mmCIF file of C-alpha atoms in Angstrom:
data_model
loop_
_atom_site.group_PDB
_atom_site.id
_atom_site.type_symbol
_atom_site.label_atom_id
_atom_site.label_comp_id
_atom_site.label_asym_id
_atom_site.label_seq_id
_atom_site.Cartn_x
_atom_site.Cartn_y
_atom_site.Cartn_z
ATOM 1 C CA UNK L 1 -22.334 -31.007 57.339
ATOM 2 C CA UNK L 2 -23.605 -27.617 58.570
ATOM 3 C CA UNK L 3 -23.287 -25.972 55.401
ATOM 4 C CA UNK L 4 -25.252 -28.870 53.536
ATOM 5 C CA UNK L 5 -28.174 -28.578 55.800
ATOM 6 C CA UNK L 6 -28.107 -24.847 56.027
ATOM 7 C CA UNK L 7 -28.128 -25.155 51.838
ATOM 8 C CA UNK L 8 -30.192 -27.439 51.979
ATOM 9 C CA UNK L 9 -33.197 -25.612 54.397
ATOM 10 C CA UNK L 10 -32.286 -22.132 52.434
ATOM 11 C CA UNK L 11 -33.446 -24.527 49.023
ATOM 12 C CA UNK L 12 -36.642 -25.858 51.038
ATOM 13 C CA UNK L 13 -37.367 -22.417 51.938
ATOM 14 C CA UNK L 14 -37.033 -20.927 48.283
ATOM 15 C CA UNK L 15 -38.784 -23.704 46.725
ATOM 16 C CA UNK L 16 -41.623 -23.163 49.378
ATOM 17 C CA UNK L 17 -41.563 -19.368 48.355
ATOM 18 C CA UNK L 18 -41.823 -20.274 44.492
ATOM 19 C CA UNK L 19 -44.962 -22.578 45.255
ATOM 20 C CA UNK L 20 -46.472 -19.743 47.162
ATOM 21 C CA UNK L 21 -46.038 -17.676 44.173
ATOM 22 C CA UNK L 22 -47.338 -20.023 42.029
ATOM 23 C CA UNK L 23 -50.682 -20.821 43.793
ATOM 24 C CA UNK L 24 -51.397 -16.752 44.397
ATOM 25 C CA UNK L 25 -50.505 -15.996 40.697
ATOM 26 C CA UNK L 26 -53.051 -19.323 39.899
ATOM 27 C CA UNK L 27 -55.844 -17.735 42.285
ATOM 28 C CA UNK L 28 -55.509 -14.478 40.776
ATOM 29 C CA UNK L 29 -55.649 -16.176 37.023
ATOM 30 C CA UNK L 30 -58.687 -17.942 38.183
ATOM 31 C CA UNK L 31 -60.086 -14.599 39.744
ATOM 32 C CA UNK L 32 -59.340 -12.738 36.545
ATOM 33 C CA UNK L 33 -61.253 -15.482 34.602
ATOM 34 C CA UNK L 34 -64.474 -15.513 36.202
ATOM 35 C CA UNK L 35 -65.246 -12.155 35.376
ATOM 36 C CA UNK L 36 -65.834 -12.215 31.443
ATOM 37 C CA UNK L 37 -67.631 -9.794 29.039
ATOM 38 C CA UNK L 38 -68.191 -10.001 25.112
ATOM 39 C CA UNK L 39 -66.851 -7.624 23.738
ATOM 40 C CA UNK L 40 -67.467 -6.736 19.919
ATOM 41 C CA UNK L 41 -64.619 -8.328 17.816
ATOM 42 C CA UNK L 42 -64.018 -4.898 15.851
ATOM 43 C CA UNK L 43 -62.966 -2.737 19.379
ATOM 44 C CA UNK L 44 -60.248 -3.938 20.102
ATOM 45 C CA UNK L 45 -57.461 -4.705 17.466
ATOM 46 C CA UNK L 46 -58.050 -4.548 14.167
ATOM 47 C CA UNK L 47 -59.773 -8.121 12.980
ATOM 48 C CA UNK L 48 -59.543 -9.721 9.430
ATOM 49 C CA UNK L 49 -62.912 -7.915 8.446
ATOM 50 C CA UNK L 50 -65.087 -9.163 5.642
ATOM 51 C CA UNK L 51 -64.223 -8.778 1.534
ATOM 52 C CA UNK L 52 -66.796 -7.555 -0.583
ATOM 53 C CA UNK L 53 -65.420 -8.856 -3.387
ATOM 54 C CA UNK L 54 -64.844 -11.931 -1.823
ATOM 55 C CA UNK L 55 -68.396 -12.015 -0.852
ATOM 56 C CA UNK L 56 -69.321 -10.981 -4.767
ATOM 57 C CA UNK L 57 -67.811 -13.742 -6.007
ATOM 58 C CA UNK L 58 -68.921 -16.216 -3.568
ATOM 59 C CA UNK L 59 -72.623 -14.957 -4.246
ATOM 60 C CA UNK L 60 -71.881 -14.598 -8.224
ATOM 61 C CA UNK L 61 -71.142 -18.148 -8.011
ATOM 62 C CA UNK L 62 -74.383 -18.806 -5.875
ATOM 63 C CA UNK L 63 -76.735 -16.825 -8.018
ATOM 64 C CA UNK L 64 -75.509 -18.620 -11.306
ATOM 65 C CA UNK L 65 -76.499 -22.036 -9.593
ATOM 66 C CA UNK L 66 -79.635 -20.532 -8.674
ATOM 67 C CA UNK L 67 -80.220 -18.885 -11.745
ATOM 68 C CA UNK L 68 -80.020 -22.179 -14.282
ATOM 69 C CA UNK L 69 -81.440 -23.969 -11.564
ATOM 70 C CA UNK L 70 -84.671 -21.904 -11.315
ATOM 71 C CA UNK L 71 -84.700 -21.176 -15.360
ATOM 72 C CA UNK L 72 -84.793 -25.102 -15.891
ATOM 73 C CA UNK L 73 -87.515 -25.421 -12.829
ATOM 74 C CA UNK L 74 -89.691 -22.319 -14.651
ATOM 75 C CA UNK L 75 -89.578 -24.059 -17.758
ATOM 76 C CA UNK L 76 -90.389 -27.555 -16.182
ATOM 77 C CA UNK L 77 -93.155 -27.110 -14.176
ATOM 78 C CA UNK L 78 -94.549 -24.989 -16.190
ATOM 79 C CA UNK L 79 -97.061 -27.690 -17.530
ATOM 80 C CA UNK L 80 -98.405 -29.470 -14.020
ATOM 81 C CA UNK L 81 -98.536 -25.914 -12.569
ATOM 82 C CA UNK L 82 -100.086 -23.750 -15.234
ATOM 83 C CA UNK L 83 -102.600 -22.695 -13.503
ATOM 84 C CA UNK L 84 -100.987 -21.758 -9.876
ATOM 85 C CA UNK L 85 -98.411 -19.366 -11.013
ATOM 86 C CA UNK L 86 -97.193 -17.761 -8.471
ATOM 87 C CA UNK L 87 -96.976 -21.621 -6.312
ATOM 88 C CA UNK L 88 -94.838 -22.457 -9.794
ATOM 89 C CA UNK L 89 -92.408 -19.746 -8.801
ATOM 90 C CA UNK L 90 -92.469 -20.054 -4.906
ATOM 91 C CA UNK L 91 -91.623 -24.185 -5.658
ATOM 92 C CA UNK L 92 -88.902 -23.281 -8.613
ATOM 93 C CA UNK L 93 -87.544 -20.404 -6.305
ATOM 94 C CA UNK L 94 -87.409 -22.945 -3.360
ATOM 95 C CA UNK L 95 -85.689 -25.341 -5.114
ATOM 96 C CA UNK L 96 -82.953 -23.352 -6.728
ATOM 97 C CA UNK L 97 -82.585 -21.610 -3.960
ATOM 98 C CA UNK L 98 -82.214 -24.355 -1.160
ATOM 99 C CA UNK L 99 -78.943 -25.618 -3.590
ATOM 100 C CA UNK L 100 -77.434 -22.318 -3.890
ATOM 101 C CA UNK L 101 -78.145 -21.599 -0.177
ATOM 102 C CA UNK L 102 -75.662 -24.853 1.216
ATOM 103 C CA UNK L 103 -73.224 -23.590 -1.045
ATOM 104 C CA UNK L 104 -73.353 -20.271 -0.354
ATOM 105 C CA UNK L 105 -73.282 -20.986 3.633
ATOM 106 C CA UNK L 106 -69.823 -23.153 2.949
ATOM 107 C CA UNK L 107 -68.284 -20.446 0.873
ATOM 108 C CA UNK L 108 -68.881 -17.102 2.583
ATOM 109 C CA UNK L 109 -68.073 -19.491 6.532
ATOM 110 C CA UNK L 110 -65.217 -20.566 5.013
ATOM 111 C CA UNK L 111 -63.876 -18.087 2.598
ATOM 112 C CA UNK L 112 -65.655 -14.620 3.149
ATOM 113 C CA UNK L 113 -65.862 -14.084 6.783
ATOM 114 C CA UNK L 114 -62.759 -15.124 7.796
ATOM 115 C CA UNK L 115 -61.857 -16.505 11.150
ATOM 116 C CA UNK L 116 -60.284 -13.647 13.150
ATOM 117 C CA UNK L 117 -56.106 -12.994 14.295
ATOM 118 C CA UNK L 118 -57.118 -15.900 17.087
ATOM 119 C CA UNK L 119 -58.403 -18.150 14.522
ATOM 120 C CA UNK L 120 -61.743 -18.237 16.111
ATOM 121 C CA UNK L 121 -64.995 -18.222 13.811
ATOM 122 C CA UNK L 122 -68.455 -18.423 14.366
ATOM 123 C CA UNK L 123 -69.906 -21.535 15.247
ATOM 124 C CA UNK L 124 -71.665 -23.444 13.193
ATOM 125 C CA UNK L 125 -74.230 -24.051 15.798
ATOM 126 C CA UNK L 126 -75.223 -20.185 16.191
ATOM 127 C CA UNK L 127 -74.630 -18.897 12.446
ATOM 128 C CA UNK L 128 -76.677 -21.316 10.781
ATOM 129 C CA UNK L 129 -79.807 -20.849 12.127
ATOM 130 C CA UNK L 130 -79.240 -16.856 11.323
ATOM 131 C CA UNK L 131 -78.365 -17.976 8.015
ATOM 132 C CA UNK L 132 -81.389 -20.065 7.335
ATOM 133 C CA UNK L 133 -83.463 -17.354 9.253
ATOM 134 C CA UNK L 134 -82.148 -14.193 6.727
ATOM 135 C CA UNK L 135 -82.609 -17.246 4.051
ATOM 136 C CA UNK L 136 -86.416 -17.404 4.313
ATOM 137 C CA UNK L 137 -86.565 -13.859 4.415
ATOM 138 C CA UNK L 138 -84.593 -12.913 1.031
ATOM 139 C CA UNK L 139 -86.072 -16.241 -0.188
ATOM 140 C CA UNK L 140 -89.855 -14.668 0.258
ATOM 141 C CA UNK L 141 -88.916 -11.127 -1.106
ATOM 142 C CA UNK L 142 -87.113 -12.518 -3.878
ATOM 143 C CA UNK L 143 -90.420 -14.738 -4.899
ATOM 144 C CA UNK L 144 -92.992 -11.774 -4.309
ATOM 145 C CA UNK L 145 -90.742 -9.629 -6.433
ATOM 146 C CA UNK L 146 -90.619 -11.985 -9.368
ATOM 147 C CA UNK L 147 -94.023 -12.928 -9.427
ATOM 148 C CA UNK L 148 -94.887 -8.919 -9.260
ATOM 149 C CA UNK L 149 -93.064 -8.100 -11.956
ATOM 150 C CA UNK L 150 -93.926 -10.998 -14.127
ATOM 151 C CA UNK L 151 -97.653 -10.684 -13.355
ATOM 152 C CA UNK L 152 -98.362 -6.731 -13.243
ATOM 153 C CA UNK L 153 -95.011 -6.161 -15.382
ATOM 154 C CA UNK L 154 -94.920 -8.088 -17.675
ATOM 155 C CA UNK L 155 -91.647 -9.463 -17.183
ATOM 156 C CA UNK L 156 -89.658 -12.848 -17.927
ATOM 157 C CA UNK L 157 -89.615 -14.802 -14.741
ATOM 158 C CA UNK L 158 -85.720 -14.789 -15.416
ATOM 159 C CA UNK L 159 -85.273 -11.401 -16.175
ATOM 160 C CA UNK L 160 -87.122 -10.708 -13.045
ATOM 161 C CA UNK L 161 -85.514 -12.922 -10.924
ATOM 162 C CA UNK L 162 -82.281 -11.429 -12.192
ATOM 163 C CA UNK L 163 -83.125 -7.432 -11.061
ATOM 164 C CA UNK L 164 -84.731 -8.710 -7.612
ATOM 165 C CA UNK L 165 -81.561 -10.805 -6.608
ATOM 166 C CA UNK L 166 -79.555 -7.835 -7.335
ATOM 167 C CA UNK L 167 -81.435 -5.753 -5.599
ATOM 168 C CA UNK L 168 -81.475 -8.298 -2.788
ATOM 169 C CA UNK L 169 -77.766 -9.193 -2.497
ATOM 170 C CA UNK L 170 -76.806 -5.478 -0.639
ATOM 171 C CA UNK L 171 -79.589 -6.244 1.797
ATOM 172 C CA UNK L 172 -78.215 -10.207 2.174
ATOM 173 C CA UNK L 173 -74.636 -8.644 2.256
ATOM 174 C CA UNK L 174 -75.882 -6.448 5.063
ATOM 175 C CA UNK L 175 -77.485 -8.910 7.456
ATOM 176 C CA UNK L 176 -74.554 -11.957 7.338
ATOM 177 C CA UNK L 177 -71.819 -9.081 7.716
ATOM 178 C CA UNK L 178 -73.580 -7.663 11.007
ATOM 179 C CA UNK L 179 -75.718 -10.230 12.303
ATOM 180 C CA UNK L 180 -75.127 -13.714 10.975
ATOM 181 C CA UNK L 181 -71.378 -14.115 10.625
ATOM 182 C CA UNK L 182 -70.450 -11.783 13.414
ATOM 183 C CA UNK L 183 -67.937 -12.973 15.736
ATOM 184 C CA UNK L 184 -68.087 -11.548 19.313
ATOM 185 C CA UNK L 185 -65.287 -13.235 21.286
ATOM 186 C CA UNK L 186 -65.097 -13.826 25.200
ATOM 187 C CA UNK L 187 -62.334 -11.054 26.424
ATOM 188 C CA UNK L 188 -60.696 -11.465 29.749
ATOM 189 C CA UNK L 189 -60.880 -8.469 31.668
ATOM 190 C CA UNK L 190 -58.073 -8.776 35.046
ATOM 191 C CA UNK L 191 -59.568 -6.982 37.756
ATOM 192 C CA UNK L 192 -58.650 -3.976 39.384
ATOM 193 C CA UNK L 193 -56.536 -3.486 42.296
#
C-alpha cells in the first residue's frame, strides 16, 4: 500500500512539474509574441520572387484586350466626339483600360506574384488600392502620350497607343513588383536572455 501511494505522490509530483513547464514555456511563447517587427519578405530566406515572363504574358494578354478594345472605342466615338479629341481618347483609353485592368489585377495576384514558402500573399484589401492608385497614373501617361503623338506627331491613335504602353509596361512592372504586390510578413523575433 506504501509503494502505491509513494508511486502514486512521485506521479502527482511529475505531472505537477510537467504543468509548470508547460505554463512557463506558454508565458515565454506569449512574451516572444508580443514583440513583432515586419521584416522585408526578401531578408530572410529566399521567397518565390516575381517572373518576368510570367508578368509579360499576363500583361501581353492585358494589352491585347486593351488594344481591340480601345481600336473599336477610337473608331466608334469617333463621330459624337469629333470635335473633343483628346476627351475621345481619355473616354476610349478609360474604357479599354478599366477591362484590361480587372483582368490584369486577377492574373499577376494570382499567377505572377506568387504567394510566398508560407503561402501568404498580399491582401486584397491593401494591394488593390495600390493597384488602382499606379492604375490612374499609367492610365493618365498612357492618354497624354497618345494624344501627343497623334496630335503634334502625326501618329495613328493605335500605333501610338502601342509605343506608349510599351514604354509604360517597365515602369508598371516596376511599381507592382516593389510597391503594390510586395509582401512584408509579421516575423517573430524571441527575446533575448
Amino acid at each position: 500500500m506504501t509503494n502505491k501511494r509513494t508511486r502514486f505522490k512521485r506521479a502527482i509530483k511529475v505531472r505537477r512539474k510537467n504543468l509548470k513547464d508547460d505554463h512557463a514555456a506558454l508565458a515565454q511563447q506569449k512574451t516572444n509574441s508580443r514583440r513583432v517587427t515586419k521584416i522585408d519578405r526578401r531578408v530572410g530566406s529566399t521567397p518565390a520572387k516575381p517572373s518576368f515572363f510570367r508578368f509579360a504574358a499576363s500583361s501581353f494578354t492585358c494589352t491585347l484586350v486593351d488594344q481591340v478594345l480601345a481600336w473599336v472605342l477610337f473608331r466608334v466615338l469617333r463621330q459624337p466626339l469629333a470635335d473633343a479629341g483628346f476627351i475621345r481618347i481619355l473616354v476610349s483609353s478609360v474604357l479599354a483600360r478599366c477591362v484590361s485592368l480587372s483582368i490584369n489585377f486577377v492574373l499577376n495576384r494570382r499567377l505572377v506574384f506568387v504567394p510566398d514558402e508560407d503561402g501568404r500573399r498580399p491582401r486584397k484589401r491593401e494591394s488593390l488600392p495600390k493597384f488602382i492608385a499606379l492604375a490612374a497614373i499609367v492610365l493618365m501617361l498612357s492618354s497624354t502620350g497618345v494624344f501627343c503623338a497623334h496630335e503634334y506627331l502625326g501618329a495613328e491613335e493605335w500605333q501610338a497607343k502601342i509605343v506608349v504602353d510599351f514604354a509604360l509596361f517597365f515602369l508598371n512592372y516596376y511599381g507592382q513588383r516593389k510597391w503594390v504586390f510586395r509582401n512584408d510578413i509579421t516575423v517573430r523575433i524571441p527575446r533575448s536572455r
